[in-house]
Short mmCIF file of C-alpha atoms and ligand atoms in Angstrom, two decimals:
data_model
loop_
_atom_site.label_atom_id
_atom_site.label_comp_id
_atom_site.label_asym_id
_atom_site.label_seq_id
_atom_site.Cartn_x
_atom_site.Cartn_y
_atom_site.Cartn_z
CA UNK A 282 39.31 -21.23 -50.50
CA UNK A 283 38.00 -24.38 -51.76
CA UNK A 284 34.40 -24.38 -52.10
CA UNK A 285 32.04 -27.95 -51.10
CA UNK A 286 28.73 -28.73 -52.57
CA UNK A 287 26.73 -28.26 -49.90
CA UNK A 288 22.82 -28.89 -51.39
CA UNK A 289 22.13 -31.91 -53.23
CA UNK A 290 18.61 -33.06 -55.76
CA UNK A 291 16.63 -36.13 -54.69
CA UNK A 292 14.82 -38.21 -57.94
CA UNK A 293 11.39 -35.33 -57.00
CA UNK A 294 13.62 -32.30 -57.91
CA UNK A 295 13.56 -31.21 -53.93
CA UNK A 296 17.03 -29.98 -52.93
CA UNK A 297 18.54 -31.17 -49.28
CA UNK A 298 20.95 -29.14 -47.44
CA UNK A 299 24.23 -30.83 -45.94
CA UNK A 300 23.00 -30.38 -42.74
CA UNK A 301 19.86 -32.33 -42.51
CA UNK A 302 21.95 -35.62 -43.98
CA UNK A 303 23.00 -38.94 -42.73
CA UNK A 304 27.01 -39.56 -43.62
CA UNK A 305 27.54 -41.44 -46.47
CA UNK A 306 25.58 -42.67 -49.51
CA UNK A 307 22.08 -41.50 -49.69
CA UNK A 308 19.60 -41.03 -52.36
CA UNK A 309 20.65 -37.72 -53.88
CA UNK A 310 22.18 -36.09 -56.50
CA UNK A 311 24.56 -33.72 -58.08
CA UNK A 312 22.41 -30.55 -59.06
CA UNK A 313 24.43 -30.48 -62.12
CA UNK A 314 25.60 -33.61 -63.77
CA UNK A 315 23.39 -36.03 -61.73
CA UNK A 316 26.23 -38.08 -60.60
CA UNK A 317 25.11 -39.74 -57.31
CA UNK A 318 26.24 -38.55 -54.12
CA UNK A 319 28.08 -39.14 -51.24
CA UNK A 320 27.90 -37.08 -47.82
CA UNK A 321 30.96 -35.78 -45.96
CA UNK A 322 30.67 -35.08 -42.73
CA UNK A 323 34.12 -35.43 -41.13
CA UNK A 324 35.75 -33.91 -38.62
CA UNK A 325 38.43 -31.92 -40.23
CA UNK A 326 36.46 -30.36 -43.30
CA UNK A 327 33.00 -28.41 -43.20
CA UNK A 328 30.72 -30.97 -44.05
CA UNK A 329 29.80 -31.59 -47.80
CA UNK A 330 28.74 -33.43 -50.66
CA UNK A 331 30.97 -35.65 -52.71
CA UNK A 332 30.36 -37.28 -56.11
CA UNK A 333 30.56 -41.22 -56.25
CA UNK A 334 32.39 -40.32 -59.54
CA UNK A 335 33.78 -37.78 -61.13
CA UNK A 336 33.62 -33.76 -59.82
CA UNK A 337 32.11 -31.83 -61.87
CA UNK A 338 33.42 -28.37 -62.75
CA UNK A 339 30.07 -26.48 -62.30
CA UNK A 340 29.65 -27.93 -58.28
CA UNK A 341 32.94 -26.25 -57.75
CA UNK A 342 31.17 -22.37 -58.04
CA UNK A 343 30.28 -21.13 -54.86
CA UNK A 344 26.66 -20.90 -54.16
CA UNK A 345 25.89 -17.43 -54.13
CA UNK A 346 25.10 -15.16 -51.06
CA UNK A 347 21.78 -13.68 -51.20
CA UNK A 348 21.41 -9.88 -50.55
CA UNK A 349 20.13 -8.75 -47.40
CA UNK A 350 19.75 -12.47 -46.15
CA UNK A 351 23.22 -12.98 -45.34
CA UNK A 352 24.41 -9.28 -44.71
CA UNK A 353 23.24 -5.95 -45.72
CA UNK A 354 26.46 -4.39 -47.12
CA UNK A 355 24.90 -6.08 -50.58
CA UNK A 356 28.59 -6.90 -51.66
CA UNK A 357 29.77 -3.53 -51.61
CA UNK A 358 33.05 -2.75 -50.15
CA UNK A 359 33.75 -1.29 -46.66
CA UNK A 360 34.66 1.79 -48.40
CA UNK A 361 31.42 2.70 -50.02
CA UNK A 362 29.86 1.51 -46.84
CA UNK A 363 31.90 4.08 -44.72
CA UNK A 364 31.03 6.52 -46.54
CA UNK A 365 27.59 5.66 -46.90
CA UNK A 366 27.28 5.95 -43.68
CA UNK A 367 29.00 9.37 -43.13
CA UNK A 368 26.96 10.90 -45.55
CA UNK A 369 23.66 9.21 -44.04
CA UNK A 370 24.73 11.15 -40.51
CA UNK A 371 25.74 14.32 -42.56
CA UNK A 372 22.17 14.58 -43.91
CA UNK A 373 20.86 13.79 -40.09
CA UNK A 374 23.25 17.05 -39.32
CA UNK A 375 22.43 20.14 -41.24
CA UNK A 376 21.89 20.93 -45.17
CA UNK A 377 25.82 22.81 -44.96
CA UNK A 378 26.97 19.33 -43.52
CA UNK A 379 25.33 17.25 -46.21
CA UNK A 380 26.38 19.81 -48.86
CA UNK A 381 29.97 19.91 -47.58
CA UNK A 382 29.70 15.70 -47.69
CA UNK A 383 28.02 16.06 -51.19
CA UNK A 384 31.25 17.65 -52.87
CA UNK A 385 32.99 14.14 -52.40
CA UNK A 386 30.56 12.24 -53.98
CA UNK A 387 32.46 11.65 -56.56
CA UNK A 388 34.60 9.02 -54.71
CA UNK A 389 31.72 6.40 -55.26
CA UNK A 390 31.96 4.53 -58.99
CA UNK A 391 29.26 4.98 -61.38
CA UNK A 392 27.56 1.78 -60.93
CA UNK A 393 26.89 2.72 -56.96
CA UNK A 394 25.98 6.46 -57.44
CA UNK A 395 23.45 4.90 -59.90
CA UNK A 396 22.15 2.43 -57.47
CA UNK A 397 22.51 4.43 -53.89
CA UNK A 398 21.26 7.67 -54.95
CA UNK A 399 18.81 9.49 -56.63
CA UNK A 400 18.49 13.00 -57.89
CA UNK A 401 15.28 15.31 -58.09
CA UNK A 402 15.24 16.72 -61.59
CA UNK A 403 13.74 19.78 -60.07
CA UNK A 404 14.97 20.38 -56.65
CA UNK A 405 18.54 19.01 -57.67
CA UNK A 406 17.89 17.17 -53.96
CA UNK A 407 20.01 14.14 -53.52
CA UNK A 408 17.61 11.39 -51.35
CA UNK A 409 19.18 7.93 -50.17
CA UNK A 410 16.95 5.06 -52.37
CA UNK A 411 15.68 2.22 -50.93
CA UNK A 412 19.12 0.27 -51.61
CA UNK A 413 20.98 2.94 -50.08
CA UNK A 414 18.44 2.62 -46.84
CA UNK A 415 18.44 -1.06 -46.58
CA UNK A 416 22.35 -1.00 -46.12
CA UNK A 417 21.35 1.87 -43.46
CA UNK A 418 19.41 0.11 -41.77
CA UNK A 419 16.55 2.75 -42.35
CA UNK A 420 14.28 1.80 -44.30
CA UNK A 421 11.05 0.89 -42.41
CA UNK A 422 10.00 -2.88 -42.41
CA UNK A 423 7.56 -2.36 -44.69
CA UNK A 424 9.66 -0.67 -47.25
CA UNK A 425 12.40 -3.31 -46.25
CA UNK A 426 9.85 -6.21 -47.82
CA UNK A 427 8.87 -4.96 -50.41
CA UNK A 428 12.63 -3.87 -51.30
CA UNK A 429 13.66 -7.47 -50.63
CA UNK A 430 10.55 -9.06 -53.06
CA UNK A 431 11.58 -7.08 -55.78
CA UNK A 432 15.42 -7.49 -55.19
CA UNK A 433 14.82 -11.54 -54.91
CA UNK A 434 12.73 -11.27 -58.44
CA UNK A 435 15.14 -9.62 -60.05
CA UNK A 436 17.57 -12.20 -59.10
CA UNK A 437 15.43 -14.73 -60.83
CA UNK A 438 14.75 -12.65 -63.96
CA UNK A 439 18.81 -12.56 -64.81
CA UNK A 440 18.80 -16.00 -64.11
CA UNK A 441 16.42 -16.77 -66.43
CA UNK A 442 17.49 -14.40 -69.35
CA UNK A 443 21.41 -15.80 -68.52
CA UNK A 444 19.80 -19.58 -68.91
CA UNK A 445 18.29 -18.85 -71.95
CA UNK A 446 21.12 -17.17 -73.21
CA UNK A 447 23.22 -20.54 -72.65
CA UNK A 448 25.31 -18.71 -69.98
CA UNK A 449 24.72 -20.20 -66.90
CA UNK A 450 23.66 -23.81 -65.74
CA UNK A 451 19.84 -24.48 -65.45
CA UNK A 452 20.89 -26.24 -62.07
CA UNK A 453 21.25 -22.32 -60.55
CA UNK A 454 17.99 -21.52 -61.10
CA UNK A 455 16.52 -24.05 -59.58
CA UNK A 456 18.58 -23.75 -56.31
CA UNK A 457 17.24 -19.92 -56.36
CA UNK A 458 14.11 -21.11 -56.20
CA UNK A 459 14.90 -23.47 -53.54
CA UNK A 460 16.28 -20.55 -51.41
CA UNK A 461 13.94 -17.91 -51.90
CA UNK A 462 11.07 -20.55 -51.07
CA UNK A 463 13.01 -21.23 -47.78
CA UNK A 464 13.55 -17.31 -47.32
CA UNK A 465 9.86 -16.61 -47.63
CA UNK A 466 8.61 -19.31 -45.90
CA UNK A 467 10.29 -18.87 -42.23
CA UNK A 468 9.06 -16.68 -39.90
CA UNK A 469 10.48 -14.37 -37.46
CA UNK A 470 9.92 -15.03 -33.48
CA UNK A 471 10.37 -12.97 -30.52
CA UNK A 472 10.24 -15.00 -27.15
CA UNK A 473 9.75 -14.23 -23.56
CA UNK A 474 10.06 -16.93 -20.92
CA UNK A 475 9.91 -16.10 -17.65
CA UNK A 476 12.25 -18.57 -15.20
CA UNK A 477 11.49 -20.52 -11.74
CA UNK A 478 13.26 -17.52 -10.41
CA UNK A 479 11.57 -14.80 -12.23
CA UNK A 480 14.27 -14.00 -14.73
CA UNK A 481 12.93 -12.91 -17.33
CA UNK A 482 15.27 -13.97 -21.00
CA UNK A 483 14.33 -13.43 -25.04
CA UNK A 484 15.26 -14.98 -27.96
CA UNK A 485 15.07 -13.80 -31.16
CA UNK A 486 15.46 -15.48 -34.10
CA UNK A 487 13.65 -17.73 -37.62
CA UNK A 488 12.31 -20.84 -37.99
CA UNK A 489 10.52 -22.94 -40.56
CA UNK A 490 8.64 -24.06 -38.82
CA UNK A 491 5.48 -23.10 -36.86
CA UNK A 492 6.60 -20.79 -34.19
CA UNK A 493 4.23 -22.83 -31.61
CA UNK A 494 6.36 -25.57 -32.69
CA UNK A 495 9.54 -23.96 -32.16
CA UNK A 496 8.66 -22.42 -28.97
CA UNK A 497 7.80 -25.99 -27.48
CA UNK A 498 11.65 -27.13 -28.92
CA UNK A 499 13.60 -23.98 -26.59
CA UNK A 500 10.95 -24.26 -23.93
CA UNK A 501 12.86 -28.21 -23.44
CA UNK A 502 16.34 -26.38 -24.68
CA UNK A 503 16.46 -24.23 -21.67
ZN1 LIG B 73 28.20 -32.71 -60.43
#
């Protein structure tokens, strides 16, 4: 699949999304190589930026998902996920269950035994960690946030040490940044409005912006 630049740099350092741009020539640029840019918005391809120049090769890299944000299988395959799952149930069953489920761990690779499990020295107990529990789904909001500050730091650190090993493009670091700010910033909101008939609907969903503000936006939407 071909992949579009879809966030572009204005002359302040303050990254714009596709979506919030005018077609055509604006005032941004290339995250990269500076080149000035163009926006795309036709009808055929998913709208995008293009360089008034040359491409360059590094705006070709897909920008990456981030964890838990866009889905909480944490790019682990449907496999691992499966069983995940039947082992999370076989520990809600009985300890002969769970022990039963327990002789195939060893379908899961290293890496993801490492990261989904953990093993008391003293008990030999096998507990789910947080990682394992945030693909659940069972890991209590709290425990969620705190998983999900530490994961997005992390994601930061290896930029930084991959940046300063000459590895990867400043330019990614700086659209982390951009993202996680954006992540942090918008807020959750539950909604009730009750109808001229009494129905009563919700919305869930995030915003940006103030909720107060968004509220006033679906109030005129509906
Ligand atoms: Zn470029």
């Amino acid at each position: 699949m071909a992949v579009y630049l879809s966030l572009g740099k204005d002359k302040q350092g303050n990254f714009h999304h596709i979506d919030d741009q005018k077609s055509g020539r604006g005032t941004l640029f290339c995250p990269f190589c500076d080149c000035p840019l163009i926006a795309a918005k036709g009808r055929v391809k998913a709208a995008h930026f293009r360089h008034d120049g040359e491409t360059c090769n590094e705006s070709l890299n897909e920008i990456p998902q981030i964890p838990a944000w866009h889905h909480f299988h944490l790019n682990y395959p449907l496999e691992i996920i499966d069983a995940l799952k039947d082992g999370y149930q076989a520990d809600s069953k009985s300890p002969n269950v769970f022990q039963h489920w327990k002789s195939g761990l060893h379908r899961f690779p290293r890496a993801a035994k490492e990261e989904l499990f953990s093993r008391d020295d003293w008990t030999d107990n096998l507990t789910f960690t947080d990682t394992a529990r945030t693909i659940l789904g069972s890991l209590p909001l709290l425990g969620f946030s705190q998983w999900m500050r530490n994961t997005l730091q992390m994601r930061v650190h290896t930029l930084r040490e991959a940046i300063d090993q000459g590895t990867k493009h400043r330019a990614w670091l700086e659209i982390e940044a951009h993202r996680q700010q954006a992540i942090l910033k918008a807020s959750l909101y539950l909604f009730e409005y009750q109808l001229a008939d009494k129905t009563v609907i919700h919305k869930v969903g995030r915003t940006a912006r103030a909720p107060e503000q968004r509220l006033k936006k679906t109030v005129l939407g509906l």
